[in-house]
PDB file of C-alpha atoms in Angstrom:
ATOM      1  CA  MET A 293     -20.404  16.770   7.391  1.00  0.00           C
ATOM      2  CA  SER A 294     -20.339  15.231  10.868  1.00  0.00           C
ATOM      3  CA  ILE A 295     -18.140  12.268  11.657  1.00  0.00           C
ATOM      4  CA  GLY A 296     -19.867   9.429  13.421  1.00  0.00           C
ATOM      5  CA  LYS A 297     -20.026   5.673  13.292  1.00  0.00           C
ATOM      6  CA  THR A 298     -21.434   5.786   9.772  1.00  0.00           C
ATOM      7  CA  THR A 299     -21.195   8.777   7.473  1.00  0.00           C
ATOM      8  CA  THR A 300     -23.128   8.877   4.213  1.00  0.00           C
ATOM      9  CA  ARG A 301     -22.405  11.339   1.460  1.00  0.00           C
ATOM     10  CA  THR A 302     -23.125  11.710  -2.186  1.00  0.00           C
ATOM     11  CA  THR A 303     -20.026  11.479  -4.341  1.00  0.00           C
ATOM     12  CA  PRO A 304     -19.560  13.705  -7.383  1.00  0.00           C
ATOM     13  CA  ALA A 305     -20.662  10.775  -9.544  1.00  0.00           C
ATOM     14  CA  GLY A 306     -23.868  10.574  -7.523  1.00  0.00           C
ATOM     15  CA  HIS A 307     -23.123   7.301  -5.724  1.00  0.00           C
ATOM     16  CA  GLU A 308     -24.086   6.888  -2.096  1.00  0.00           C
ATOM     17  CA  GLU A 309     -21.221   5.699   0.054  1.00  0.00           C
ATOM     18  CA  GLY A 310     -21.490   4.663   3.688  1.00  0.00           C
ATOM     19  CA  LEU A 311     -18.308   4.878   5.728  1.00  0.00           C
ATOM     20  CA  THR A 312     -18.382   2.287   8.479  1.00  0.00           C
ATOM     21  CA  GLY A 313     -16.225   1.987  11.553  1.00  0.00           C
ATOM     22  CA  ARG A 314     -14.845  -1.263  10.173  1.00  0.00           C
ATOM     23  CA  GLN A 315     -13.805   0.434   6.938  1.00  0.00           C
ATOM     24  CA  VAL A 316     -12.101   3.223   8.870  1.00  0.00           C
ATOM     25  CA  ASP A 317     -10.284   0.736  11.115  1.00  0.00           C
ATOM     26  CA  GLU A 318      -9.069  -1.299   8.144  1.00  0.00           C
ATOM     27  CA  ALA A 319      -7.972   1.803   6.220  1.00  0.00           C
ATOM     28  CA  VAL A 320      -6.017   3.014   9.259  1.00  0.00           C
ATOM     29  CA  ARG A 321      -4.402  -0.410   9.579  1.00  0.00           C
ATOM     30  CA  MET A 322      -3.364  -0.422   5.913  1.00  0.00           C
ATOM     31  CA  LEU A 323      -2.210   3.191   5.893  1.00  0.00           C
ATOM     32  CA  SER A 324      -0.124   2.630   9.013  1.00  0.00           C
ATOM     33  CA  MET A 325       1.789  -0.013   7.049  1.00  0.00           C
ATOM     34  CA  LEU A 326       2.666   2.663   4.483  1.00  0.00           C
ATOM     35  CA  ALA A 327       4.058   4.920   7.202  1.00  0.00           C
ATOM     36  CA  GLU A 328       7.412   3.120   7.244  1.00  0.00           C
ATOM     37  CA  PRO A 329      10.130   3.855   4.649  1.00  0.00           C
ATOM     38  CA  THR A 330      11.226   0.274   3.940  1.00  0.00           C
ATOM     39  CA  ARG A 331       7.661  -0.959   3.485  1.00  0.00           C
ATOM     40  CA  LEU A 332       6.860   1.948   1.183  1.00  0.00           C
ATOM     41  CA  ARG A 333       9.946   1.159  -0.915  1.00  0.00           C
ATOM     42  CA  LEU A 334       9.024  -2.536  -1.061  1.00  0.00           C
ATOM     43  CA  LEU A 335       5.523  -1.733  -2.246  1.00  0.00           C
ATOM     44  CA  TRP A 336       6.814   0.717  -4.834  1.00  0.00           C
ATOM     45  CA  ALA A 337       9.234  -1.914  -6.172  1.00  0.00           C
ATOM     46  CA  LEU A 338       6.276  -4.278  -6.593  1.00  0.00           C
ATOM     47  CA  ARG A 339       4.506  -1.840  -8.937  1.00  0.00           C
ATOM     48  CA  ASP A 340       6.451  -3.450 -11.794  1.00  0.00           C
ATOM     49  CA  GLY A 341       5.345  -7.012 -11.095  1.00  0.00           C
ATOM     50  CA  GLU A 342       6.232 -10.021  -9.019  1.00  0.00           C
ATOM     51  CA  PHE A 343       9.601 -10.386  -7.272  1.00  0.00           C
ATOM     52  CA  GLY A 344      11.443 -12.500  -4.743  1.00  0.00           C
ATOM     53  CA  VAL A 345      12.759 -11.310  -1.406  1.00  0.00           C
ATOM     54  CA  THR A 346      16.350 -10.806  -2.577  1.00  0.00           C
ATOM     55  CA  ALA A 347      15.398  -8.486  -5.441  1.00  0.00           C
ATOM     56  CA  LEU A 348      12.980  -6.603  -3.218  1.00  0.00           C
ATOM     57  CA  ALA A 349      15.581  -6.215  -0.488  1.00  0.00           C
ATOM     58  CA  GLU A 350      17.942  -4.693  -3.040  1.00  0.00           C
ATOM     59  CA  ALA A 351      15.260  -2.286  -4.254  1.00  0.00           C
ATOM     60  CA  ALA A 352      14.386  -1.272  -0.689  1.00  0.00           C
ATOM     61  CA  GLU A 353      18.050  -1.054   0.351  1.00  0.00           C
ATOM     62  CA  CYS A 354      17.676  -3.470   3.245  1.00  0.00           C
ATOM     63  CA  THR A 355      18.667  -7.020   4.119  1.00  0.00           C
ATOM     64  CA  PRO A 356      16.628  -9.952   2.849  1.00  0.00           C
ATOM     65  CA  THR A 357      15.714 -10.749   6.468  1.00  0.00           C
ATOM     66  CA  ALA A 358      14.337  -7.245   7.022  1.00  0.00           C
ATOM     67  CA  ALA A 359      12.505  -7.349   3.677  1.00  0.00           C
ATOM     68  CA  SER A 360      10.940 -10.684   4.583  1.00  0.00           C
ATOM     69  CA  GLN A 361       9.710  -9.353   7.921  1.00  0.00           C
ATOM     70  CA  HIS A 362       8.206  -6.251   6.315  1.00  0.00           C
ATOM     71  CA  LEU A 363       6.603  -8.298   3.530  1.00  0.00           C
ATOM     72  CA  SER A 364       5.019 -10.527   6.150  1.00  0.00           C
ATOM     73  CA  LYS A 365       3.380  -7.483   7.760  1.00  0.00           C
ATOM     74  CA  LEU A 366       2.236  -6.168   4.381  1.00  0.00           C
ATOM     75  CA  ARG A 367       0.753  -9.560   3.596  1.00  0.00           C
ATOM     76  CA  LEU A 368      -1.034  -9.666   6.943  1.00  0.00           C
ATOM     77  CA  VAL A 369      -2.974  -6.484   6.115  1.00  0.00           C
ATOM     78  CA  GLY A 370      -3.628  -7.573   2.537  1.00  0.00           C
ATOM     79  CA  LEU A 371      -1.419  -5.121   0.658  1.00  0.00           C
ATOM     80  CA  VAL A 372       0.692  -7.858  -0.937  1.00  0.00           C
ATOM     81  CA  GLN A 373       0.140 -11.437  -1.971  1.00  0.00           C
ATOM     82  CA  GLN A 374       2.645 -14.261  -1.955  1.00  0.00           C
ATOM     83  CA  ARG A 375       2.986 -17.411  -3.998  1.00  0.00           C
ATOM     84  CA  ALA A 376       5.442 -20.263  -3.942  1.00  0.00           C
ATOM     85  CA  ASP A 377       7.676 -20.911  -6.933  1.00  0.00           C
ATOM     86  CA  GLY A 378       9.615 -23.993  -5.907  1.00  0.00           C
ATOM     87  CA  ARG A 379      11.485 -22.976  -2.790  1.00  0.00           C
ATOM     88  CA  ALA A 380      11.242 -19.282  -3.578  1.00  0.00           C
ATOM     89  CA  ARG A 381       8.453 -16.996  -2.425  1.00  0.00           C
ATOM     90  CA  LEU A 382       7.309 -14.377  -4.901  1.00  0.00           C
ATOM     91  CA  TYR A 383       5.421 -11.259  -3.894  1.00  0.00           C
ATOM     92  CA  ARG A 384       3.078  -8.961  -5.804  1.00  0.00           C
ATOM     93  CA  LEU A 385       0.722  -6.101  -4.992  1.00  0.00           C
ATOM     94  CA  SER A 386      -2.771  -7.208  -4.032  1.00  0.00           C
ATOM     95  CA  GLY A 387      -4.335  -5.205  -6.833  1.00  0.00           C
ATOM     96  CA  GLY A 388      -4.846  -1.931  -8.589  1.00  0.00           C
ATOM     97  CA  HIS A 389      -6.180  -0.166  -5.505  1.00  0.00           C
ATOM     98  CA  VAL A 390      -2.841  -0.643  -3.755  1.00  0.00           C
ATOM     99  CA  LEU A 391      -0.946   0.675  -6.772  1.00  0.00           C
ATOM    100  CA  ARG A 392      -3.213   3.724  -7.042  1.00  0.00           C
ATOM    101  CA  LEU A 393      -2.934   4.367  -3.298  1.00  0.00           C
ATOM    102  CA  LEU A 394       0.862   4.347  -3.553  1.00  0.00           C
ATOM    103  CA  ALA A 395       0.908   6.491  -6.678  1.00  0.00           C
ATOM    104  CA  GLU A 396      -1.409   9.093  -5.139  1.00  0.00           C
ATOM    105  CA  ALA A 397       0.467   9.196  -1.822  1.00  0.00           C
ATOM    106  CA  LEU A 398       3.784   9.676  -3.604  1.00  0.00           C
ATOM    107  CA  ALA A 399       2.332  12.249  -6.019  1.00  0.00           C
ATOM    108  CA  GLN A 400       1.001  14.218  -3.040  1.00  0.00           C
ATOM    109  CA  ALA A 401       4.443  13.998  -1.408  1.00  0.00           C
ATOM    110  CA  GLU A 402       6.086  15.216  -4.632  1.00  0.00           C
ATOM    111  CA  HIS A 403       3.770  18.222  -4.759  1.00  0.00           C
ATOM    112  CA  THR A 404       4.526  19.045  -1.141  1.00  0.00           C
ATOM    113  CA  VAL A 405       8.303  18.572  -1.453  1.00  0.00           C
ATOM    114  CA  SER A 406       8.662  20.429  -4.754  1.00  0.00           C
ATOM    115  CA  GLY A 407       6.172  23.190  -4.013  1.00  0.00           C
ATOM    116  CA  LEU A 408       4.041  22.275  -7.027  1.00  0.00           C
ATOM    117  CA  PRO A 409       0.424  23.418  -6.782  1.00  0.00           C
ATOM    118  CA  HIS A 410      -2.041  20.782  -5.629  1.00  0.00           C
ATOM    119  CA  HIS A 411      -4.765  19.624  -7.965  1.00  0.00           C
ATOM    120  CA  GLY A 412      -8.367  20.677  -7.283  1.00  0.00           C
TER     121      GLY A 412
END
């Protein structure tokens, strides 16, 4: 398969998928946010629901200020959502795709670190 501006392939389920430059750019932007330990820990903590900055900072082993800055970046690329609850700001994952992305990335890392065979 050649890589160009738009690549079309047939998936195993038989669906046609076009891969656009915009999709690639956005995926790279989102994935680059995962390439930082504190942000990855914050996202993983959010797999269990909605939390405030203080609880997330504890889970990510950082200061609330650092957590807030990282959460702002994650929100900017659409990986997390924020809502106000009085004066507090609560954060949650933007959806199931984010959770599955995290789970798969960490499962791949576990296979690599532990020497487990990779799935086909």
